[in-house]
mmCIF file of C-alpha atoms in Angstrom:
data_model
loop_
_atom_site.group_PDB
_atom_site.id
_atom_site.type_symbol
_atom_site.label_atom_id
_atom_site.label_comp_id
_atom_site.label_asym_id
_atom_site.label_seq_id
_atom_site.Cartn_x
_atom_site.Cartn_y
_atom_site.Cartn_z
ATOM 1 C CA MET I 1 25.778 40.263 -34.417
ATOM 2 C CA SER I 2 23.468 38.053 -32.472
ATOM 3 C CA ASN I 3 21.706 39.632 -29.527
ATOM 4 C CA SER I 4 19.682 36.853 -28.011
ATOM 5 C CA VAL I 5 18.488 35.263 -24.790
ATOM 6 C CA THR I 6 17.509 31.722 -23.858
ATOM 7 C CA VAL I 7 13.901 31.203 -22.826
ATOM 8 C CA LYS I 8 13.002 28.095 -20.811
ATOM 9 C CA TYR I 9 9.552 26.623 -20.246
ATOM 10 C CA PHE I 10 8.394 24.401 -17.397
ATOM 11 C CA GLY I 11 5.483 22.245 -16.292
ATOM 12 C CA ALA I 12 2.111 23.190 -17.745
ATOM 13 C CA ILE I 13 3.753 25.897 -19.865
ATOM 14 C CA ALA I 14 6.219 23.481 -21.493
ATOM 15 C CA GLU I 15 3.291 21.199 -22.199
ATOM 16 C CA GLN I 16 1.623 23.992 -24.163
ATOM 17 C CA THR I 17 4.727 25.216 -26.011
ATOM 18 C CA GLY I 18 5.747 21.644 -26.860
ATOM 19 C CA ILE I 19 9.396 22.577 -26.279
ATOM 20 C CA SER I 20 11.516 23.004 -23.159
ATOM 21 C CA GLY I 21 13.183 26.157 -24.408
ATOM 22 C CA GLU I 22 14.369 28.258 -27.317
ATOM 23 C CA THR I 23 16.598 31.141 -28.292
ATOM 24 C CA LEU I 24 14.902 34.479 -28.710
ATOM 25 C CA GLU I 25 16.356 37.413 -30.624
ATOM 26 C CA LEU I 26 16.116 40.661 -28.663
ATOM 27 C CA THR I 27 14.426 43.338 -30.730
ATOM 28 C CA HIS I 28 13.343 46.899 -30.046
ATOM 29 C CA ASP I 29 10.057 45.539 -28.644
ATOM 30 C CA LEU I 30 11.631 42.695 -26.662
ATOM 31 C CA GLN I 31 13.769 44.317 -23.980
ATOM 32 C CA ASN I 32 12.313 43.275 -20.639
ATOM 33 C CA ALA I 33 10.746 40.340 -18.791
ATOM 34 C CA SER I 34 7.228 41.632 -19.164
ATOM 35 C CA GLN I 35 7.556 42.016 -22.955
ATOM 36 C CA ILE I 36 9.045 38.553 -23.335
ATOM 37 C CA LYS I 37 6.246 37.054 -21.247
ATOM 38 C CA ALA I 38 3.610 38.811 -23.375
ATOM 39 C CA TYR I 39 5.358 37.691 -26.560
ATOM 40 C CA CYS I 40 5.400 34.022 -25.465
ATOM 41 C CA ILE I 41 1.821 34.119 -24.209
ATOM 42 C CA HIS I 42 0.752 35.395 -27.625
ATOM 43 C CA LYS I 43 2.998 33.056 -29.621
ATOM 44 C CA TYR I 44 1.795 29.903 -27.838
ATOM 45 C CA ASN I 45 -1.642 31.100 -26.770
ATOM 46 C CA LEU I 46 -0.796 30.154 -23.172
ATOM 47 C CA ASN I 47 -3.501 29.494 -20.583
ATOM 48 C CA ASP I 48 -3.669 30.900 -17.049
ATOM 49 C CA GLN I 49 -1.643 33.948 -18.038
ATOM 50 C CA GLU I 50 -2.111 35.689 -14.685
ATOM 51 C CA THR I 51 -0.382 32.830 -12.839
ATOM 52 C CA ILE I 52 2.793 32.849 -14.971
ATOM 53 C CA GLN I 53 5.928 34.137 -13.233
ATOM 54 C CA VAL I 54 9.153 35.127 -14.949
ATOM 55 C CA ALA I 55 12.691 34.513 -13.733
ATOM 56 C CA ILE I 56 15.764 36.250 -15.134
ATOM 57 C CA ASN I 57 18.920 34.230 -14.483
ATOM 58 C CA GLN I 58 17.130 32.110 -11.834
ATOM 59 C CA GLU I 59 15.691 35.088 -9.911
ATOM 60 C CA LEU I 60 11.984 35.925 -10.035
ATOM 61 C CA ASN I 61 11.702 39.224 -11.879
ATOM 62 C CA ASP I 62 8.569 40.111 -13.807
ATOM 63 C CA GLN I 63 9.724 43.576 -14.869
ATOM 64 C CA GLY I 64 13.508 43.588 -15.227
ATOM 65 C CA THR I 65 15.435 44.512 -18.362
ATOM 66 C CA VAL I 66 17.123 41.627 -20.118
ATOM 67 C CA LYS I 67 20.453 41.558 -21.897
ATOM 68 C CA GLU I 68 22.270 39.301 -24.296
ATOM 69 C CA GLY I 69 22.983 35.869 -22.869
ATOM 70 C CA ASP I 70 20.402 36.021 -20.085
ATOM 71 C CA GLU I 71 18.386 32.942 -19.173
ATOM 72 C CA ILE I 72 14.696 33.748 -18.964
ATOM 73 C CA ALA I 73 12.214 31.227 -17.555
ATOM 74 C CA LEU I 74 8.434 31.173 -17.723
ATOM 75 C CA LEU I 75 7.153 29.428 -14.617
ATOM 76 C CA PRO I 76 3.701 28.038 -13.861
ATOM 77 C CA PRO I 77 2.461 27.868 -10.229
ATOM 78 C CA PHE I 78 4.815 26.060 -7.841
ATOM 79 C CA ALA I 79 3.703 22.673 -6.544
ATOM 80 C CA GLY I 80 6.537 21.377 -4.388
ATOM 81 C CA GLY I 81 5.941 19.097 -1.431
ATOM 82 C CA MET U 1 26.253 28.659 10.330
ATOM 83 C CA SER U 2 26.253 30.514 7.006
ATOM 84 C CA ASN U 3 28.423 29.771 3.972
ATOM 85 C CA LYS U 4 27.339 26.171 4.036
ATOM 86 C CA LYS U 5 27.801 24.446 0.725
ATOM 87 C CA PRO U 6 24.585 23.852 -1.191
ATOM 88 C CA LYS U 7 23.418 20.311 -0.546
ATOM 89 C CA LYS U 8 21.855 18.001 -3.038
ATOM 90 C CA VAL U 9 18.122 18.099 -2.394
ATOM 91 C CA PHE U 10 16.561 16.277 -5.335
ATOM 92 C CA VAL U 11 16.263 12.520 -5.366
ATOM 93 C CA ASP U 12 14.953 10.405 -8.227
ATOM 94 C CA GLY U 13 11.572 8.911 -7.440
ATOM 95 C CA PRO U 14 10.067 8.429 -3.972
ATOM 96 C CA ILE U 15 11.999 8.952 -0.744
ATOM 97 C CA SER U 16 12.370 5.543 0.874
ATOM 98 C CA PRO U 17 11.531 4.945 4.549
ATOM 99 C CA ASP U 18 15.047 3.440 4.770
ATOM 100 C CA LYS U 19 16.588 6.780 3.804
ATOM 101 C CA ILE U 20 14.617 8.457 6.582
ATOM 102 C CA ALA U 21 15.640 5.842 9.150
ATOM 103 C CA THR U 22 19.293 6.081 8.095
ATOM 104 C CA SER U 23 19.151 9.847 8.349
ATOM 105 C CA ILE U 24 17.872 9.616 11.920
ATOM 106 C CA ALA U 25 20.527 7.040 12.811
ATOM 107 C CA ASN U 26 23.252 9.287 11.383
ATOM 108 C CA HIS U 27 22.450 11.893 14.039
ATOM 109 C CA GLN U 28 22.932 9.631 17.052
ATOM 110 C CA SER U 29 26.592 10.622 17.269
ATOM 111 C CA LYS U 30 25.649 14.309 17.573
ATOM 112 C CA THR U 31 24.874 14.309 21.279
ATOM 113 C CA ASN U 32 24.377 18.077 21.540
ATOM 114 C CA ILE U 33 21.054 17.503 19.792
ATOM 115 C CA GLY U 34 18.046 17.193 22.086
ATOM 116 C CA ALA U 35 15.210 17.398 19.551
ATOM 117 C CA HIS U 36 14.499 16.430 15.977
ATOM 118 C CA SER U 37 11.507 17.525 13.967
ATOM 119 C CA ILE U 38 10.537 15.727 10.784
ATOM 120 C CA PHE U 39 8.026 16.577 8.087
ATOM 121 C CA LEU U 40 7.107 13.971 5.499
ATOM 122 C CA GLY U 41 5.042 14.937 2.486
ATOM 123 C CA GLN U 42 3.095 12.014 1.065
ATOM 124 C CA VAL U 43 1.307 11.878 -2.276
ATOM 125 C CA ARG U 44 -2.418 11.860 -1.623
ATOM 126 C CA ALA U 45 -4.878 9.931 -3.795
ATOM 127 C CA ASP U 46 -7.139 12.945 -4.302
ATOM 128 C CA GLU U 47 -10.419 12.376 -6.060
ATOM 129 C CA ILE U 48 -11.097 15.096 -8.613
ATOM 130 C CA GLU U 49 -14.279 15.022 -10.667
ATOM 131 C CA GLY U 50 -14.650 11.292 -10.160
ATOM 132 C CA LYS U 51 -11.054 10.440 -11.038
ATOM 133 C CA THR U 52 -8.403 9.383 -8.542
ATOM 134 C CA VAL U 53 -4.820 10.614 -8.491
ATOM 135 C CA THR U 54 -2.505 7.606 -8.762
ATOM 136 C CA ALA U 55 0.832 9.451 -8.777
ATOM 137 C CA ILE U 56 2.501 12.828 -9.137
ATOM 138 C CA GLU U 57 5.231 13.366 -11.685
ATOM 139 C CA TYR U 58 7.562 16.063 -10.349
ATOM 140 C CA SER U 59 9.776 18.297 -12.449
ATOM 141 C CA ALA U 60 11.711 21.424 -11.534
ATOM 142 C CA TYR U 61 13.702 24.365 -12.788
ATOM 143 C CA GLU U 62 16.628 22.676 -11.098
ATOM 144 C CA GLU U 63 19.233 25.465 -11.223
ATOM 145 C CA MET U 64 16.809 27.931 -9.659
ATOM 146 C CA ALA U 65 15.384 25.368 -7.235
ATOM 147 C CA ASP U 66 18.856 24.462 -5.947
ATOM 148 C CA LYS U 67 19.529 28.158 -5.253
ATOM 149 C CA ALA U 68 16.137 28.576 -3.581
ATOM 150 C CA PHE U 69 16.622 25.512 -1.352
ATOM 151 C CA HIS U 70 20.023 26.826 -0.332
ATOM 152 C CA GLU U 71 18.689 30.310 0.502
ATOM 153 C CA ILE U 72 15.756 28.907 2.467
ATOM 154 C CA ARG U 73 18.077 26.678 4.466
ATOM 155 C CA GLU U 74 20.464 29.572 5.164
ATOM 156 C CA SER U 75 17.600 31.734 6.379
ATOM 157 C CA ALA U 76 16.400 28.943 8.696
ATOM 158 C CA PHE U 77 19.849 28.862 10.322
ATOM 159 C CA GLU U 78 19.661 32.645 10.797
ATOM 160 C CA LYS U 79 16.175 32.560 12.320
ATOM 161 C CA PHE U 80 16.413 29.471 14.514
ATOM 162 C CA ASP U 81 19.018 27.937 16.803
ATOM 163 C CA LEU U 82 19.553 24.815 14.714
ATOM 164 C CA THR U 83 22.224 22.157 14.907
ATOM 165 C CA CYS U 84 21.473 20.876 11.420
ATOM 166 C CA SER U 85 18.819 20.659 8.766
ATOM 167 C CA HIS U 86 18.203 18.462 5.754
ATOM 168 C CA ILE U 87 15.790 18.726 2.844
ATOM 169 C CA TYR U 88 15.047 16.041 0.258
ATOM 170 C CA HIS U 89 12.509 16.405 -2.537
ATOM 171 C CA SER U 90 11.519 13.909 -5.213
ATOM 172 C CA LEU U 91 11.784 14.359 -8.953
ATOM 173 C CA GLY U 92 10.033 12.047 -11.384
ATOM 174 C CA THR U 93 7.111 9.805 -10.529
ATOM 175 C CA VAL U 94 5.945 9.284 -6.942
ATOM 176 C CA LYS U 95 2.925 7.030 -6.433
ATOM 177 C CA ALA U 96 0.064 7.791 -4.049
ATOM 178 C CA GLY U 97 1.128 6.772 -0.555
ATOM 179 C CA GLU U 98 4.829 7.322 -1.207
ATOM 180 C CA ILE U 99 6.952 10.109 0.284
ATOM 181 C CA CYS U 100 7.893 13.097 -1.902
ATOM 182 C CA LEU U 101 9.302 15.564 0.653
ATOM 183 C CA PHE U 102 11.475 14.953 3.714
ATOM 184 C CA VAL U 103 12.408 17.912 5.915
ATOM 185 C CA PHE U 104 14.520 17.179 8.983
ATOM 186 C CA THR U 105 15.622 19.772 11.546
ATOM 187 C CA SER U 106 17.628 19.210 14.705
ATOM 188 C CA SER U 107 18.341 21.455 17.665
ATOM 189 C CA ALA U 108 19.272 21.346 21.328
ATOM 190 C CA HIS U 109 15.617 21.969 22.206
ATOM 191 C CA ARG U 110 12.258 21.122 20.679
ATOM 192 C CA LYS U 111 10.913 24.601 19.981
ATOM 193 C CA ALA U 112 13.587 25.617 17.480
ATOM 194 C CA ALA U 113 13.447 22.239 15.754
ATOM 195 C CA ILE U 114 9.661 22.292 15.379
ATOM 196 C CA GLU U 115 9.400 25.927 14.303
ATOM 197 C CA ALA U 116 12.269 25.658 11.822
ATOM 198 C CA CYS U 117 10.787 22.524 10.285
ATOM 199 C CA ASN U 118 7.459 24.262 9.782
ATOM 200 C CA TYR U 119 9.188 27.340 8.370
ATOM 201 C CA LEU U 120 11.162 25.267 5.863
ATOM 202 C CA VAL U 121 8.091 23.398 4.632
ATOM 203 C CA GLU U 122 6.097 26.597 4.097
ATOM 204 C CA GLU U 123 9.002 28.316 2.310
ATOM 205 C CA ILE U 124 9.591 25.307 0.062
ATOM 206 C CA LYS U 125 5.943 25.142 -0.953
ATOM 207 C CA ALA U 126 5.776 28.866 -1.716
ATOM 208 C CA ASN U 127 9.168 29.673 -3.216
ATOM 209 C CA VAL U 128 10.788 26.715 -4.935
ATOM 210 C CA PRO U 129 10.090 26.157 -8.654
ATOM 211 C CA VAL U 130 8.937 22.550 -8.488
ATOM 212 C CA PHE U 131 6.034 21.458 -10.675
ATOM 213 C CA GLY U 132 3.703 18.510 -10.186
ATOM 214 C CA LYS U 133 1.670 16.664 -12.759
ATOM 215 C CA GLU U 134 -1.137 14.734 -11.060
ATOM 216 C CA LEU U 135 -1.693 11.511 -12.970
ATOM 217 C CA PHE U 136 -5.089 9.802 -12.955
ATOM 218 C CA GLU U 137 -5.801 6.113 -13.444
ATOM 219 C CA ASP U 138 -7.199 6.741 -16.943
ATOM 220 C CA GLU U 139 -3.858 8.285 -17.991
ATOM 221 C CA THR U 140 -5.209 11.823 -18.089
ATOM 222 C CA HIS U 141 -3.576 14.432 -15.849
ATOM 223 C CA GLN U 142 -3.830 17.876 -14.329
ATOM 224 C CA TRP U 143 -1.224 20.258 -12.928
ATOM 225 C CA LYS U 144 -0.979 20.603 -9.160
ATOM 226 C CA VAL U 145 -1.008 24.069 -7.592
ATOM 227 C CA ASN U 146 0.072 24.800 -4.002
ATOM 228 C CA HIS U 147 -2.328 26.858 -1.888
#
């Protein structure tokens, strides 16, 4: 059975990944926001790692546990206004 | 004033001066208002390492941004004695000199209107997932960061 989450990328991060999002299978080592962030940073060799924030289901949450069906987002620094 | 429906904040491209004028005119029937405060964010032609910014291309995590705008607006109504408030933010390309953010607060008296307007602008800049690509005249770019 599939046990996956959606990961979305924005701004400078999407530019580096070359995609706006993907489906990620949750494994033993991919259970929380911090692990997913580390996984993506490694996979895409992302710059400015310390500025990346994570949202789980549209709420900033760098540490929370994720579950099947969640929407995870990797967000670069905000630049509104 | 809570439980207001989320309003549409994002507009495609620059915010026109006509939209701002119309918005002001729309409040003339609300005669309990004694003060409006307006903030307009304008794209600045910054010069960075010899290159000039010609435009900013805005994108957003729209689902999260819509929630954030709504929460910020709700909290402004809790903190300040407002009659109404409006926020409009651009998506897509906004050229230098054009307006990208329009925040409009109204109250019976000036203090609440001014303070709420300032509060909204600061909250938007810090807490809403909007991203800005600064485009230079030679077609290179860099990503804007709010400070």
